Structure formats: C-alpha cells, structure tokens
Amino acid sequence: STGDENEVYFAANSFTVSLDGGITANQVPWGGDNHDIWVDPKNPDRIMISNDGGGIISTNRGKSWNRINTLNAQMYHVDVDHQIPYNVIGSMQDAGSRRGPSNTIGGGGRGGGGISEANWGGTAGGEAAFVVFDPFDDFTVWGGNYNGMFTVVDHKTGHRRSVKVWPESTMGGPASEAKYRFNWTFPITMSTHVRNKAYVGSQYVHQTLDAGRSWTVISPDLSTNDPTKLGNSGGLTYDNLGVEFGCIVFAIAESPISEDEIWAGTNDGLVHVTRDGGKNWTNVTKNVPDLPVWGTVSNIEPSRFDKGTAYMTVDFHQMNNRDPFV
C-alpha cells in the first residue's frame, strides 16, 4: 500500500493482507482466483482487483466492495432440447450450469420484456465441461464438471443424482497418478439410438447402458500415453486441476446412422473409430492429410449420410499455431 509500507496485499487463489511487512498475513474475502490488483498511488483507500468473477472496487480500503458486472462470460458447451420454444443449457465459468428458454413470447417473459434472469435456473453439472439434454427426454439433463464430477437432473421432479464414473479425486496430483484422466472438460455424448446409453472420455471411452448407474470401459488407451505429457503442471506451485491433463480423449461422437460406429479424438492429436460398438478400434489419424502433431481434436461430427465418414476440428493454439484445421 502507498499509505503504509508495512501494509502488503497478496493476490493469488485467495486474497491475503499483511499489516506487518509480511511477517504475518490474514486471508480476507476479497474475491477468489485473483489475477491483478491496483492501489491508487495518490489515495490508498482506492483499490481495484480483477478475478475470475470480474472486477471489484473499494473506496474505503477494503471495508466494502462494489462488484462490476460485465456483459461477458466464458461458456464451455451449449445444447438445446426439442421443446417449442426450445430451451438452452450450458456451463459457465464461475457461475455453474444454467438452463433457460430461447424466447418467452406468449407470456413467459414478464410482460413481454424479453428473457429475464428470472427465466433461468440451474441444471446438471457445474462450471466446466459438457451439459447435454437426454435425446429421449427433454426434462433430463446430464452435466459434467471438473474432477470428473458428473450429475443427472430430472427437471420434472427436481431429483439430482451423481453418475460419476470413478470416485477417486484427481485434484492435486499429476495425470500420471490418476487411474482415469478426466479432463476439466471431459466429453459427454448421449446415444441417439438407445435410451439411457451414454459415453464419456478419460484416456478411455466409458459407456453406460443404465443411465449412469454403472460404467464399462469399451476402448484401450486411445492417447499416445506419452509420459512427458503426464507430469506436474505449474511453476512455483503446482496446479494439477485436470484442466491441464494431457493424453486424454477430448471428443466422442456416435454416428447418427449406426449405433456401432463411435469416433474418439484426443488432445494429443489422435483419431480412432470403432465400427462394432467398441470391440475393435482403428487409429485413422494418418488418414487425415497434412495434419500436424500434438493437436487437440476438439469436435467430431459423423456424417448423417455416409457410414465411415466424419468431420472434425483440431486446435493447435497450445502448439503456437493459430491456423484453423477442419
């Protein structure tokens, strides 16, 4: 602080303040996942902090704060149901998963004023990963979150249940120590052919046939399993939150014209397909011409007309390549 040389602020995951030059420090509720702090050099009562939730401003040296709401958000994935008007769901960083109408024409919009915040509510999942409607039931939503957390919500009854594939926490350790490497945004794919059938991805493809009450591994490790990509993440302190897990299945897609044809892409650049429901998998990465190595296969869309044909996008920004690959 410019008002007292012994008053020191530390902005990290939590926020701490020292009043004795760093000898002791106390945590204060000034936001979480902090990124930056500014103290007015001419008036130390004025403090600004930026964090994952936005920005906060104090004019009384931290006694009270004004949160600045900005009209932006980080959405991971969105999905829509089959109702009229259709509903939209998605997971939003630091705000959890949300479900709301695409429009409120006809009486739901609080006097015709459009879609309001009151029209939205929570749903399955959390702030990360996929949130998807059950293709056989618009009132059932499947949602993931970091640490492999996974829930199903029935919006007719309000019942929520866990369908987590494996109970072990992966937080705090490197990917090499996890039995199943579930990424921050692990893929969730619902079968459009068989009710209660779904797929999720770690380094394997997992399948349920009973709405998540039990899970079966239906593939080998589909990644490179390169040990140099499975170590600790972080610098002075380790992160190891799953968001940085390498060698994992990042995209899964079931063919809309063949329930036995399943595609899987990894975040270390591999593409596999099975034509017999998971009994045998074929690495078809070399069938993609001029594809650089170590890309993240971010989305796969099997053809609605031709078996054995799929479209995909591959992201190389972590390889310092911003070019689009489709």
C-alpha positions as a printed NumPy array, in Angstrom:
array([[  0.   ,   0.   ,   0.   ],
       [  1.206,   3.514,  -0.756],
       [ -0.271,   4.659,   2.555],
       [  1.713,   2.261,   4.76 ],
       [  4.942,   0.476,   3.788],
       [  4.064,  -2.411,   6.106],
       [  0.646,  -2.971,   4.519],
       [  1.105,  -5.614,   1.828],
       [ -1.506,  -7.278,  -0.395],
       [ -1.101, -10.763,  -1.878],
       [ -3.445, -11.622,  -4.741],
       [ -3.412, -15.334,  -5.513],
       [ -6.121, -18.004,  -5.475],
       [ -7.267, -16.391,  -2.233],
       [ -6.506, -12.844,  -1.08 ],
       [ -4.353, -12.086,   1.948],
       [ -3.254,  -8.892,   3.682],
       [ -0.231,  -8.308,   5.911],
       [ -0.027,  -5.299,   8.224],
       [  3.498,  -6.006,   9.485],
       [  5.557,  -6.173,   6.312],
       [  4.835,  -9.824,   5.547],
       [  5.717, -11.355,   8.923],
       [  2.085, -12.413,   9.377],
       [ -0.834, -12.39 ,   6.952],
       [ -4.572, -12.87 ,   7.151],
       [ -6.894, -14.12 ,   4.436],
       [ -9.693, -11.715,   3.554],
       [-12.866, -12.278,   1.444],
       [-11.815, -10.042,  -1.411],
       [-12.597, -12.349,  -4.288],
       [-11.256, -15.703,  -5.463],
       [ -8.946, -16.794,  -8.275],
       [ -7.426, -13.334,  -8.339],
       [ -5.345, -12.072, -11.248],
       [ -4.345,  -8.464, -10.629],
       [ -4.563,  -5.666,  -8.066],
       [ -4.174,  -1.889,  -8.278],
       [ -3.85 ,   0.548,  -5.391],
       [ -4.234,   4.246,  -6.162],
       [ -0.76 ,   5.749,  -5.588],
       [ -2.345,   9.039,  -4.506],
       [ -5.2  ,   7.618,  -2.429],
       [ -4.568,   4.148,  -0.921],
       [ -8.23 ,   3.851,   0.068],
       [ -8.986,   3.157,  -3.588],
       [ -8.273,  -0.471,  -4.529],
       [ -9.226,  -2.452,  -7.627],
       [ -8.987,  -6.249,  -8.001],
       [ -9.625,  -8.438, -11.021],
       [-10.521, -12.108, -10.629],
       [-12.378, -14.91 , -12.376],
       [-15.691, -13.37 , -11.318],
       [-14.968,  -9.965, -12.867],
       [-13.739,  -6.795, -11.174],
       [-14.316,  -5.316,  -7.714],
       [-13.613,  -1.782,  -6.446],
       [-13.228,  -0.448,  -2.923],
       [-13.053,   3.226,  -1.938],
       [-12.59 ,   2.578,   1.791],
       [ -9.508,   0.357,   1.874],
       [-11.374,  -2.918,   1.685],
       [-14.154,  -2.329,   4.222],
       [-16.723,  -2.711,   1.448],
       [-16.632,  -3.543,  -2.245],
       [-18.601,  -2.764,  -5.39 ],
       [-18.736,  -5.614,  -7.893],
       [-18.66 ,  -4.58 , -11.542],
       [-20.896,  -6.815, -13.643],
       [-19.699,  -7.047, -17.221],
       [-21.785,  -8.43 , -20.085],
       [-19.477, -11.284, -20.965],
       [-19.   , -14.855, -19.874],
       [-16.954, -17.928, -20.728],
       [-19.261, -20.701, -21.923],
       [-17.84 , -24.178, -22.454],
       [-20.554, -26.024, -24.397],
       [-24.229, -25.441, -25.144],
       [-27.092, -27.73 , -26.112],
       [-30.788, -27.342, -26.965],
       [-33.82 , -29.568, -26.477],
       [-36.806, -30.301, -28.74 ],
       [-39.453, -28.21 , -26.992],
       [-41.224, -25.232, -28.582],
       [-39.805, -22.777, -27.782],
       [-36.645, -24.783, -27.194],
       [-34.54 , -24.468, -24.056],
       [-30.819, -23.755, -23.949],
       [-28.309, -25.206, -21.479],
       [-24.621, -24.602, -20.936],
       [-21.861, -24.458, -18.36 ],
       [-20.41 , -21.057, -17.476],
       [-17.097, -20.418, -15.748],
       [-17.603, -19.405, -12.109],
       [-21.388, -19.377, -12.479],
       [-22.269, -23.067, -12.769],
       [-24.528, -24.704, -15.313],
       [-27.642, -22.84 , -16.458],
       [-30.915, -23.7  , -18.224],
       [-33.299, -21.222, -19.816],
       [-35.737, -20.575, -22.674],
       [-34.733, -19.485, -26.168],
       [-37.583, -16.969, -26.085],
       [-40.5  , -16.039, -23.845],
       [-43.043, -14.975, -26.462],
       [-46.531, -15.815, -25.296],
       [-46.485, -14.959, -21.628],
       [-43.287, -16.2  , -20.034],
       [-41.3  , -13.019, -20.421],
       [-42.669, -10.959, -17.527],
       [-44.973,  -8.73 , -19.52 ],
       [-43.282,  -9.11 , -22.895],
       [-39.978,  -7.694, -21.72 ],
       [-37.916, -10.496, -23.218],
       [-35.877, -13.155, -21.471],
       [-35.079, -12.123, -17.916],
       [-32.668, -13.552, -15.382],
       [-35.685, -14.999, -13.568],
       [-36.366, -17.276, -16.546],
       [-33.046, -19.049, -15.989],
       [-32.168, -21.652, -13.393],
       [-29.561, -24.236, -12.517],
       [-29.258, -27.673, -14.045],
       [-26.922, -30.675, -14.057],
       [-23.157, -30.249, -13.949],
       [-21.112, -27.287, -12.84 ],
       [-18.929, -24.534, -14.186],
       [-16.993, -26.69 , -16.657],
       [-17.352, -29.494, -19.194],
       [-20.376, -30.595, -21.21 ],
       [-24.045, -30.177, -20.311],
       [-26.39 , -32.13 , -22.62 ],
       [-30.086, -32.892, -22.889],
       [-31.161, -36.517, -22.911],
       [-32.307, -37.05 , -26.525],
       [-35.187, -39.218, -25.281],
       [-36.371, -36.869, -22.512],
       [-36.147, -33.076, -22.72 ],
       [-36.567, -32.76 , -18.944],
       [-33.463, -34.843, -18.168],
       [-30.048, -33.158, -18.322],
       [-26.594, -34.718, -17.983],
       [-23.771, -32.445, -16.858],
       [-20.08 , -32.734, -16.092],
       [-17.655, -30.658, -14.096],
       [-14.004, -30.651, -13.146],
       [-12.514, -33.512, -11.083],
       [-14.658, -35.993, -13.   ],
       [-17.828, -34.826, -11.247],
       [-20.934, -35.821, -13.167],
       [-24.652, -35.445, -12.386],
       [-28.06 , -36.083, -13.942],
       [-31.054, -33.861, -13.139],
       [-34.711, -34.66 , -13.774],
       [-36.41 , -31.268, -14.076],
       [-39.871, -32.814, -13.759],
       [-39.14 , -33.985, -10.224],
       [-36.114, -31.896,  -9.272],
       [-34.202, -35.078,  -8.464],
       [-30.418, -34.868,  -8.833],
       [-28.091, -37.869,  -8.711],
       [-24.399, -38.478,  -9.199],
       [-23.28 , -40.641, -12.115],
       [-19.562, -40.088, -11.563],
       [-17.599, -42.783, -13.37 ],
       [-14.867, -43.215, -10.753],
       [-14.981, -41.882,  -7.161],
       [-11.297, -41.053,  -6.765],
       [-10.37 , -37.364,  -6.756],
       [ -7.782, -36.332,  -9.338],
       [ -7.179, -32.893,  -7.814],
       [ -3.646, -32.081,  -6.682],
       [ -1.745, -34.849,  -8.436],
       [ -0.232, -35.157, -11.914],
       [ -2.043, -37.008, -14.695],
       [  0.353, -39.946, -14.349],
       [ -1.072, -40.779, -10.911],
       [ -4.741, -40.856, -11.974],
       [ -6.398, -44.176, -12.775],
       [ -8.67 , -42.334, -15.204],
       [ -7.535, -38.988, -16.595],
       [-10.722, -36.911, -16.654],
       [-10.028, -33.514, -18.165],
       [-11.662, -30.284, -16.933],
       [-13.997, -30.507, -19.962],
       [-14.274, -34.271, -20.384],
       [-16.654, -35.175, -23.247],
       [-20.2  , -36.431, -22.66 ],
       [-22.105, -37.938, -25.581],
       [-25.641, -39.314, -25.425],
       [-26.661, -42.125, -27.752],
       [-29.442, -41.202, -30.155],
       [-30.123, -44.893, -30.835],
       [-30.531, -46.436, -27.357],
       [-32.213, -44.845, -24.353],
       [-30.051, -44.464, -21.197],
       [-26.87 , -45.108, -23.195],
       [-24.068, -42.558, -22.902],
       [-20.329, -42.212, -23.444],
       [-17.691, -40.202, -21.573],
       [-13.948, -39.923, -22.047],
       [-10.839, -40.196, -19.888],
       [ -7.895, -41.768, -21.705],
       [-10.513, -44.43 , -22.427],
       [-14.059, -44.347, -23.727],
       [-16.509, -45.29 , -20.954],
       [-20.046, -46.453, -21.688],
       [-23.203, -46.813, -19.616],
       [-26.323, -48.723, -20.632],
       [-28.305, -47.993, -17.457],
       [-28.36 , -44.176, -17.233],
       [-25.07 , -43.914, -15.35 ],
       [-25.664, -46.449, -12.593],
       [-22.716, -48.489, -13.876],
       [-19.922, -47.863, -16.375],
       [-17.803, -50.069, -18.639],
       [-14.527, -49.25 , -20.4  ],
       [-15.05 , -50.054, -24.096],
       [-11.686, -48.982, -25.53 ],
       [ -7.966, -49.256, -24.907],
       [ -5.99 , -46.129, -24.015],
       [ -6.598, -44.093, -27.176],
       [ -3.924, -41.482, -26.432],
       [ -0.178, -41.541, -27.037],
       [  0.238, -42.083, -23.262],
       [  3.452, -40.076, -23.566],
       [  4.95 , -39.827, -20.033],
       [  6.458, -36.42 , -20.855],
       [  2.885, -35.072, -21.151],
       [  1.661, -36.562, -17.846],
       [  3.766, -34.687, -15.293],
       [  3.015, -31.925, -12.818],
       [  1.54 , -28.692, -14.142],
       [  2.601, -25.355, -12.728],
       [  5.636, -23.281, -11.897],
       [  6.463, -22.19 ,  -8.349],
       [  3.399, -24.097,  -7.167],
       [  1.605, -26.953,  -8.915],
       [ -1.912, -26.638, -10.328],
       [ -2.92 , -30.196, -11.277],
       [ -6.626, -29.413, -11.532],
       [ -7.339, -31.625, -14.537],
       [ -7.657, -28.705, -16.934],
       [ -4.068, -29.328, -17.989],
       [ -4.267, -33.124, -18.246],
       [ -2.624, -34.402, -21.417],
       [ -3.155, -37.639, -23.33 ],
       [ -6.929, -37.784, -22.864],
       [ -9.995, -38.321, -25.039],
       [-11.31 , -34.837, -25.769],
       [-14.16 , -35.584, -28.223],
       [-16.565, -38.518, -28.657],
       [-19.268, -38.909, -31.284],
       [-21.711, -41.677, -32.154],
       [-22.815, -41.969, -35.764],
       [-26.455, -40.926, -36.212],
       [-26.92 , -43.751, -38.761],
       [-25.039, -46.551, -36.988],
       [-25.017, -47.084, -33.213],
       [-21.914, -49.292, -33.504],
       [-19.832, -46.543, -35.147],
       [-18.143, -44.413, -32.488],
       [-15.426, -41.817, -33.063],
       [-12.933, -40.539, -30.498],
       [-10.331, -37.778, -30.712],
       [ -7.633, -36.942, -28.172],
       [ -5.868, -33.772, -27.075],
       [ -2.549, -35.219, -28.229],
       [ -3.593, -35.457, -31.854],
       [ -5.04 , -38.949, -32.415],
       [ -8.31 , -40.039, -34.028],
       [ -9.821, -43.506, -33.572],
       [-13.029, -45.147, -34.756],
       [-14.818, -48.377, -33.913],
       [-17.385, -49.945, -36.255],
       [-18.501, -52.681, -33.855],
       [-19.535, -50.811, -30.721],
       [-16.105, -50.754, -29.104],
       [-14.869, -54.31 , -29.642],
       [-12.155, -53.119, -32.052],
       [-10.711, -49.624, -32.53 ],
       [ -8.718, -48.358, -35.521],
       [ -6.27 , -45.448, -35.434],
       [ -7.215, -43.4  , -38.507],
       [ -5.05 , -40.352, -37.741],
       [ -2.855, -40.952, -40.801],
       [ -5.955, -40.793, -42.997],
       [ -6.088, -37.055, -42.337],
       [ -3.672, -35.437, -44.821],
       [ -1.141, -32.823, -43.682],
       [ -2.241, -32.893, -40.038],
       [  0.493, -31.578, -37.689],
       [  1.224, -33.497, -34.494],
       [  0.051, -32.729, -30.945],
       [ -3.205, -31.039, -31.876],
       [ -6.373, -31.148, -29.781],
       [ -9.232, -32.855, -31.592],
       [-11.895, -30.519, -30.244],
       [-15.03 , -31.696, -32.084],
       [-16.08 , -34.652, -34.236],
       [-19.278, -34.749, -36.315],
       [-20.043, -38.088, -38.009],
       [-21.831, -37.853, -41.342],
       [-25.606, -38.093, -41.363],
       [-25.444, -39.804, -44.758],
       [-22.256, -41.888, -45.121],
       [-21.011, -44.531, -42.71 ],
       [-17.312, -44.246, -42.021],
       [-17.245, -40.503, -42.76 ],
       [-16.78 , -37.791, -40.14 ],
       [-15.842, -34.127, -39.921],
       [-13.638, -32.725, -37.185],
       [-11.896, -29.613, -35.915],
       [ -8.377, -29.629, -34.48 ],
       [ -6.966, -26.865, -32.28 ],
       [ -3.234, -26.115, -32.244],
       [ -3.055, -22.932, -30.165],
       [ -1.062, -24.732, -27.464],
       [  1.469, -25.512, -30.195],
       [  1.597, -21.769, -31.031],
       [ -0.323, -22.389, -34.246],
       [ -3.47 , -20.254, -34.65 ],
       [ -4.471, -21.599, -38.048],
       [ -7.876, -23.324, -38.281],
       [ -7.874, -27.04 , -39.078],
       [-11.144, -28.588, -40.266]])
